[in-house]
PDB file of C-alpha atoms in Angstrom:
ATOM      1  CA  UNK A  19      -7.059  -9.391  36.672  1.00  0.00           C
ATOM      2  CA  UNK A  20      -8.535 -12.652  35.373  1.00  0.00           C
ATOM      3  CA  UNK A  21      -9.578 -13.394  31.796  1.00  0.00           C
ATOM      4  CA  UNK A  22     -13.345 -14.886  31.206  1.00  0.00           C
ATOM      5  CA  UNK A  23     -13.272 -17.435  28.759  1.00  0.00           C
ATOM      6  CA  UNK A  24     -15.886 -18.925  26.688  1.00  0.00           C
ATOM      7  CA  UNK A  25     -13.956 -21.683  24.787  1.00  0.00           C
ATOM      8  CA  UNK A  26     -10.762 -22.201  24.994  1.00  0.00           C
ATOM      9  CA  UNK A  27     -10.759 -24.112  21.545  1.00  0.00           C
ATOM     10  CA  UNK A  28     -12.102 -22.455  18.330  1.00  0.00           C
ATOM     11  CA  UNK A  29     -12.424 -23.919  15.161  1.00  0.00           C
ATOM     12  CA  UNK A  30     -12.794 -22.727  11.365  1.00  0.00           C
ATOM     13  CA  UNK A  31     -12.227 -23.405   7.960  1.00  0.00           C
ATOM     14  CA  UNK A  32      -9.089 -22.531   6.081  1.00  0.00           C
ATOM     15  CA  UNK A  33      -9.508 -18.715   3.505  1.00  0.00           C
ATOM     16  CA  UNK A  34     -12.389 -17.995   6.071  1.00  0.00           C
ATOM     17  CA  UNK A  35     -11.886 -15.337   9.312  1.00  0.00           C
ATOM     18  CA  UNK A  36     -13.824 -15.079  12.502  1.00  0.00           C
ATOM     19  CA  UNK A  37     -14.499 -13.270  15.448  1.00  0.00           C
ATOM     20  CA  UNK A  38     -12.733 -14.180  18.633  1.00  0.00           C
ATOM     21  CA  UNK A  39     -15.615 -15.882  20.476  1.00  0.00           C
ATOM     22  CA  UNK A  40     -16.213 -15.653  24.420  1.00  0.00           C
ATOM     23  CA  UNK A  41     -12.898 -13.534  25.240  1.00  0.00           C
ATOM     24  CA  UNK A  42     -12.940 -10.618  28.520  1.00  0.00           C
ATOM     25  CA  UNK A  43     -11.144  -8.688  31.095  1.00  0.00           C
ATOM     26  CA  UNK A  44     -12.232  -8.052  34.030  1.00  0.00           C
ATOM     27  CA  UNK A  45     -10.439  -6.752  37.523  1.00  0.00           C
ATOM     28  CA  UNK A  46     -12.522  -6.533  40.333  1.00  0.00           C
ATOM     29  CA  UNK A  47     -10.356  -4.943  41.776  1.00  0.00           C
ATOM     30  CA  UNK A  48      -9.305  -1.895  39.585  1.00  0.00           C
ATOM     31  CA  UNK A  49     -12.491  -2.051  36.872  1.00  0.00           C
ATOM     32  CA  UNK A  50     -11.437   1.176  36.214  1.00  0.00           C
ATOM     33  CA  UNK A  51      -7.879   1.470  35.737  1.00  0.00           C
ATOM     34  CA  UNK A  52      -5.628   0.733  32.265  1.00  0.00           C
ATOM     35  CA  UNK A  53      -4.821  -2.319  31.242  1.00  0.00           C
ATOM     36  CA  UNK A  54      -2.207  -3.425  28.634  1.00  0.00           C
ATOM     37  CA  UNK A  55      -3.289  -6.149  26.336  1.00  0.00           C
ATOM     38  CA  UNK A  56      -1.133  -8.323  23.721  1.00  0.00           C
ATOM     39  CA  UNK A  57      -2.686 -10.661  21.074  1.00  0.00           C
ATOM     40  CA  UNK A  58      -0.305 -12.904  19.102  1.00  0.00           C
ATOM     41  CA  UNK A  59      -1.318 -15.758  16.543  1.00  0.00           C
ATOM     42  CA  UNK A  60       1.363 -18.114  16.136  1.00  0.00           C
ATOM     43  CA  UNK A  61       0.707 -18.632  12.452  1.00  0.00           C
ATOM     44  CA  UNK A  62      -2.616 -16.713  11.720  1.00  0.00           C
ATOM     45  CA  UNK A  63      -3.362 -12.616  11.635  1.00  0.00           C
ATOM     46  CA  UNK A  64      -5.531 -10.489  13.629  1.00  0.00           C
ATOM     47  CA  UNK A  65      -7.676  -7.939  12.303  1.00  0.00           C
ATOM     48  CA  UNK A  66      -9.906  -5.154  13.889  1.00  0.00           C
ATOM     49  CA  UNK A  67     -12.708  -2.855  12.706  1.00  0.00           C
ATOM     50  CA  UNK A  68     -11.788   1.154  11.677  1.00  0.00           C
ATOM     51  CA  UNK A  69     -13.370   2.211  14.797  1.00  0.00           C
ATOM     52  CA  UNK A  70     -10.765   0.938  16.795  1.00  0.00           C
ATOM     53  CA  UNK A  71      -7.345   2.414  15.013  1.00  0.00           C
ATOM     54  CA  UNK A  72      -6.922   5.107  17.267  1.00  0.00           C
ATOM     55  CA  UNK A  73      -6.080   3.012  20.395  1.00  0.00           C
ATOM     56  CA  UNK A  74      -3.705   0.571  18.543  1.00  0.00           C
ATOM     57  CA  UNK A  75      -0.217   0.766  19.042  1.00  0.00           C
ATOM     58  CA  UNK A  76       1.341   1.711  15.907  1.00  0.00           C
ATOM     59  CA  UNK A  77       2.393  -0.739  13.497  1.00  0.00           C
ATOM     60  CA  UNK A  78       4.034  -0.733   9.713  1.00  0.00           C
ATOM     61  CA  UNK A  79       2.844  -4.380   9.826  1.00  0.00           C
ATOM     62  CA  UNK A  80      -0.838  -3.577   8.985  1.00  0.00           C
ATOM     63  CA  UNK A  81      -2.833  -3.561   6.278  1.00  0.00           C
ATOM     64  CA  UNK A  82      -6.498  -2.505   5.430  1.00  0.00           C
ATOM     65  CA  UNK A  83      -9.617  -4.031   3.539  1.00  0.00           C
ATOM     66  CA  UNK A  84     -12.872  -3.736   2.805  1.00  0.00           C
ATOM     67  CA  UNK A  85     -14.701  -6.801   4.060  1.00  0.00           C
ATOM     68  CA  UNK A  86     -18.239  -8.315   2.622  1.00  0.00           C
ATOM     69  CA  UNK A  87     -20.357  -5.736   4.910  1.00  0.00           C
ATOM     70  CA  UNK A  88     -18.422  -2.681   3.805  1.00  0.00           C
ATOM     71  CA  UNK A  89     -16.467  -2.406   6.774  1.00  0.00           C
ATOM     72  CA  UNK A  90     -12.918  -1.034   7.051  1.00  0.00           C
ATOM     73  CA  UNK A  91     -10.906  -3.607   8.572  1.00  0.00           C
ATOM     74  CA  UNK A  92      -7.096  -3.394   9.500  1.00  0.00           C
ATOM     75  CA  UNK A  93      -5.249  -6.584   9.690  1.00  0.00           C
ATOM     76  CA  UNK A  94      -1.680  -7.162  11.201  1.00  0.00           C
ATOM     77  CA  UNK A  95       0.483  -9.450   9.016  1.00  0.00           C
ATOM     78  CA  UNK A  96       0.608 -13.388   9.826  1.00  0.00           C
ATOM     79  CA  UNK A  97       1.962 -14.098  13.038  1.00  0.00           C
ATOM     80  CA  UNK A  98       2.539 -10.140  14.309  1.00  0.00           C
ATOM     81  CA  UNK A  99       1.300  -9.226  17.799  1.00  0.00           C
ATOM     82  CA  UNK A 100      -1.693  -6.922  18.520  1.00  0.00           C
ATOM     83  CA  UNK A 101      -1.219  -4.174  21.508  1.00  0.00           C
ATOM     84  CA  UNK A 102      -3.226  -1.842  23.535  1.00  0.00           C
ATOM     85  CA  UNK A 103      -3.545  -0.239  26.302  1.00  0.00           C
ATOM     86  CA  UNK A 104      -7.060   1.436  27.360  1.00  0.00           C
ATOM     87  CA  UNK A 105      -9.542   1.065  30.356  1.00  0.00           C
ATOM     88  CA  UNK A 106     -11.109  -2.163  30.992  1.00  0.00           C
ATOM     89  CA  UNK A 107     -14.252  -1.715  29.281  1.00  0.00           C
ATOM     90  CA  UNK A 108     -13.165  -0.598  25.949  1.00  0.00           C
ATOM     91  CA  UNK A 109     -10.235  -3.177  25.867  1.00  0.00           C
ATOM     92  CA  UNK A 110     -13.192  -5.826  26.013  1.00  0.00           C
ATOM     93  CA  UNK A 111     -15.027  -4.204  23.344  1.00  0.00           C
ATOM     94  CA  UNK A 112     -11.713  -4.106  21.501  1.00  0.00           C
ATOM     95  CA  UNK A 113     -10.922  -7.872  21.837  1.00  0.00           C
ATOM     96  CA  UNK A 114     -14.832  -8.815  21.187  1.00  0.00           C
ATOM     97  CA  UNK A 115     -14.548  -7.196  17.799  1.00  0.00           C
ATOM     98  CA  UNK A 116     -11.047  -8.693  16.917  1.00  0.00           C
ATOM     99  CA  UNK A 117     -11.003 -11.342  14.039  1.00  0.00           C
ATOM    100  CA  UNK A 118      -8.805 -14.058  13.707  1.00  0.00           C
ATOM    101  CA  UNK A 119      -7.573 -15.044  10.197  1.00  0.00           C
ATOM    102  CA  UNK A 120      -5.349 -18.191   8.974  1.00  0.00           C
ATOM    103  CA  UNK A 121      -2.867 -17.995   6.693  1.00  0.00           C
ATOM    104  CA  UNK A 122      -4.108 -18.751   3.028  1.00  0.00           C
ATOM    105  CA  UNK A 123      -4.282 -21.930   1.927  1.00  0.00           C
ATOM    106  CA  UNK A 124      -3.152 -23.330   5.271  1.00  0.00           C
ATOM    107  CA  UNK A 125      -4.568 -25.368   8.047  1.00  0.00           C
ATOM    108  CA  UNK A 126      -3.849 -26.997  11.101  1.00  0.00           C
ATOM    109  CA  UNK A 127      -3.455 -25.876  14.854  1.00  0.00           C
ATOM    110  CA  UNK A 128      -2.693 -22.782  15.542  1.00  0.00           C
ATOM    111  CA  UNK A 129      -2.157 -20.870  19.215  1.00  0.00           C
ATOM    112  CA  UNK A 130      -3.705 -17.578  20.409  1.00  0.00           C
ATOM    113  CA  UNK A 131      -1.766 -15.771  23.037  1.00  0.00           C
ATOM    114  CA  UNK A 132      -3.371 -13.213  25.046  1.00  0.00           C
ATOM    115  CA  UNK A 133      -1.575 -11.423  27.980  1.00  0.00           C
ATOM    116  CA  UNK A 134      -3.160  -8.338  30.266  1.00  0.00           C
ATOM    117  CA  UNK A 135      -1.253  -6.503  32.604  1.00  0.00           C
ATOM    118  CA  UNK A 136      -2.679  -3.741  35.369  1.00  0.00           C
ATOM    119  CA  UNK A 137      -0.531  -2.211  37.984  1.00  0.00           C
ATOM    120  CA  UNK A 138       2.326  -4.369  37.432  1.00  0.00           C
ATOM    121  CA  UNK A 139       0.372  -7.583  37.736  1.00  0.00           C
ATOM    122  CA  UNK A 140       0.065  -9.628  34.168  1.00  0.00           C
ATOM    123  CA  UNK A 141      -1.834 -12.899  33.466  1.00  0.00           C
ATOM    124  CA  UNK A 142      -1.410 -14.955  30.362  1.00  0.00           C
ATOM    125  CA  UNK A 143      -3.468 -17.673  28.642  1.00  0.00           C
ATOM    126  CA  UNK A 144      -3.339 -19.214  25.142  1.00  0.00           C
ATOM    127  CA  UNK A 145      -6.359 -20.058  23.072  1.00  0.00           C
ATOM    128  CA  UNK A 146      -6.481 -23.220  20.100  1.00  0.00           C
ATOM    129  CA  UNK A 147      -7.640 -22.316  17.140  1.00  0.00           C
ATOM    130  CA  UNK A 148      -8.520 -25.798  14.507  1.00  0.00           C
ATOM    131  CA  UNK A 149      -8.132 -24.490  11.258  1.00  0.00           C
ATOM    132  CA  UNK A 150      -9.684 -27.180   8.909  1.00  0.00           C
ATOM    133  CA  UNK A 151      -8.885 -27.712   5.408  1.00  0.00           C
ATOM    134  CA  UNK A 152     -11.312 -27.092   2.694  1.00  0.00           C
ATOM    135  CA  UNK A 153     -10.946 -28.449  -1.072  1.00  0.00           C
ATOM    136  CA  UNK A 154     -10.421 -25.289  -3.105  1.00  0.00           C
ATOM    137  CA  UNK A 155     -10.882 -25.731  -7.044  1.00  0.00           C
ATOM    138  CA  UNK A 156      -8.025 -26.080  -9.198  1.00  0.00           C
ATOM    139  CA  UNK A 157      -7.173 -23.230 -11.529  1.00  0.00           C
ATOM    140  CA  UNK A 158      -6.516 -23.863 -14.794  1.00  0.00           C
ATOM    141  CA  UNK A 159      -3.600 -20.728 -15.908  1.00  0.00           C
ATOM    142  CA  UNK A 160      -4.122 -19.568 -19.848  1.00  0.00           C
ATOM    143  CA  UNK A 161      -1.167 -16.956 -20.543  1.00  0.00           C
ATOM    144  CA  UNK A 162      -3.074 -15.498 -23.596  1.00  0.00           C
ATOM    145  CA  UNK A 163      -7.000 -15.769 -23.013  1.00  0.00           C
ATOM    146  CA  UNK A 164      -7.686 -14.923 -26.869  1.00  0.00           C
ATOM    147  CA  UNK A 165      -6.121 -16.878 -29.199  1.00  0.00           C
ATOM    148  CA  UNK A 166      -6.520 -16.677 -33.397  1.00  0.00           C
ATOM    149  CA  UNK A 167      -5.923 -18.987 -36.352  1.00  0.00           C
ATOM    150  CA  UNK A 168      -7.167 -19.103 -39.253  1.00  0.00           C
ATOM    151  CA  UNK A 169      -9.101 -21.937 -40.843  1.00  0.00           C
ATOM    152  CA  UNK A 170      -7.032 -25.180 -41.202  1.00  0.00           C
ATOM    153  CA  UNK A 171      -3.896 -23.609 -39.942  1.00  0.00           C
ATOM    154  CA  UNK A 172      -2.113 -25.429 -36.258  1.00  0.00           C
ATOM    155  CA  UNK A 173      -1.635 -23.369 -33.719  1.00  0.00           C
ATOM    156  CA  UNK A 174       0.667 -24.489 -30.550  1.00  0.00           C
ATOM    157  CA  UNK A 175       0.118 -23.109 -27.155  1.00  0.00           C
ATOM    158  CA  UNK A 176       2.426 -22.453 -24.786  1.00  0.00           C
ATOM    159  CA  UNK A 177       2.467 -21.711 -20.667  1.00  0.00           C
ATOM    160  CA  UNK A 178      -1.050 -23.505 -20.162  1.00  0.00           C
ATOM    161  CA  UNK A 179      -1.004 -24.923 -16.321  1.00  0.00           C
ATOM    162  CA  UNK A 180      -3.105 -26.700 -13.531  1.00  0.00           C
ATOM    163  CA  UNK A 181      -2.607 -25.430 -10.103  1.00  0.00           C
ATOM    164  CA  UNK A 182      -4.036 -26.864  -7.410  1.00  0.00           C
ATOM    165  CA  UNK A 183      -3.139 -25.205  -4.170  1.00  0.00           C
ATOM    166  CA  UNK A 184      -4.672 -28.004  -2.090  1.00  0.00           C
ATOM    167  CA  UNK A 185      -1.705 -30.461  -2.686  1.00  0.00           C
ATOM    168  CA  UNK A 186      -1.063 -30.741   0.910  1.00  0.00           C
ATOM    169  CA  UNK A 187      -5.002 -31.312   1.672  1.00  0.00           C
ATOM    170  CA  UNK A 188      -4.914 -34.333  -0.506  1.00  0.00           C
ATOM    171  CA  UNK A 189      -1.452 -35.809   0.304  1.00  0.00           C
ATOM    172  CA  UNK A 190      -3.020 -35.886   4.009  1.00  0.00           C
ATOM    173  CA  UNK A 191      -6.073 -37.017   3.135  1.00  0.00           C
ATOM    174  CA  UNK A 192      -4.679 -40.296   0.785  1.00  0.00           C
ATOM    175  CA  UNK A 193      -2.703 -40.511   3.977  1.00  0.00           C
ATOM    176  CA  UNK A 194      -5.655 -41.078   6.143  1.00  0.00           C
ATOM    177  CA  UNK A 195      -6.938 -43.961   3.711  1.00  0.00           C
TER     178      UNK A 195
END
C-alpha cells in the first residue's frame, strides 16, 4: 500500500472549504482487496458529498448542509476523524471528493492525517494545510432595528456594538510592521 501524492502542502483562505487535491491509494499488490482509511484534521473538519454516507462509519459528530451547487454535504465536527473501509477504487473516489474546511474565523497551519491499512499492513502520512487570513467586515449589532420618536423628543439607545471578528488578523498584522 503506498499513498500517491500530489502536494503535500495545500493552501486556502480562512470561511472558505476545498477539495483535498492530488490524494490516492493504490496496492499493487492487492488492488482489489479492502482497505481501511482514517482522515483527521488537527483543527479543521472534513466533509463529503450525500453519495458517499452509506460507506461512512457512523458518527453523532456530523452534520449536513446544502452547499452553493445544491449538493448535500455531511461534515464531521472540527478536529473529528473520518473512517472507511471499502475496496481500493471507491476509497479513492471517496477521498477525491472529501473537502477540507477550517475552523471559522481561524487561520494558520493546520495537519491532515491520513492512514490506510490492508491485510494488516498500514502506512501513514500527514498533509499541511496554510489557512490564510482574510479581512472580514466588521458588524455593526442594533438590538432593536426600528426605532420611533416623535418630533423633538431624545431618544437613548442602548446595546449598539462593533464586532470585528478579525482582532487576531490585525494584532498579527501591526505585528508584522
Amino acid at each position: 500500500i503506498e499513498f500517491l501524492k500530489g502536494n503535500a502542502f495545500m493552501e486556502l483562505y480562512e470561511d472558505t472549504i476545498m477539495k483535498l487535491q492530488g490524494v490516492g491509494i493504490i496496492d499493487v499488490d492487492n488492488p482489489n482487496d479492502p482497505v481501511s482509511v482514517t482522515l483527521a484534521p488537527k483543527y479543521g473538519r472534513l466533509c463529503y458529498p450525500e453519495i458517499f454516507m452509506d460507506m461512512m462509519e457512523p458518527s453523532s459528530d456530523q452534520v449536513s448542509f446544502i452547499n452553493e451547487h445544491g449538493e448535500n454535504l455531511y461534515c464531521f465536527q472540527d478536529g473529528t476523524t473520518m473512517a472507511f473501509t471499502n475496496k481500493i477504487t471507491d476509497a479513492n473516489e471517496i477521498v477525491g471528493s472529501v473537502l477540507y474546511q477550517p475552523v471559522l474565523n481561524w487561520f494558520g497551519l493546520d495537519l491532515l492525517y491520513i492512514g490506510v491499512e490492508s491485510q494488516n499492513k498500514r502506512v501513514s502520512s500527514s498533509f499541511n494545510i496554510f489557512v490564510k487570513a482574510t479581512s472580514d467586515a466588521p458588524l455593526v449589532i442594533v438590538p432593536n432595528s426600528t426605532l420611533t420618536v416623535e418630533e423633538g423628543e431624545n431618544l437613548a439607545i442602548e446595546g449598539i456594538a462593533v464586532k470585528d471578528d478579525d482582532i487576531d488578523l490585525e494584532i498579527q498584522e501591526s505585528r508584522d510592521r
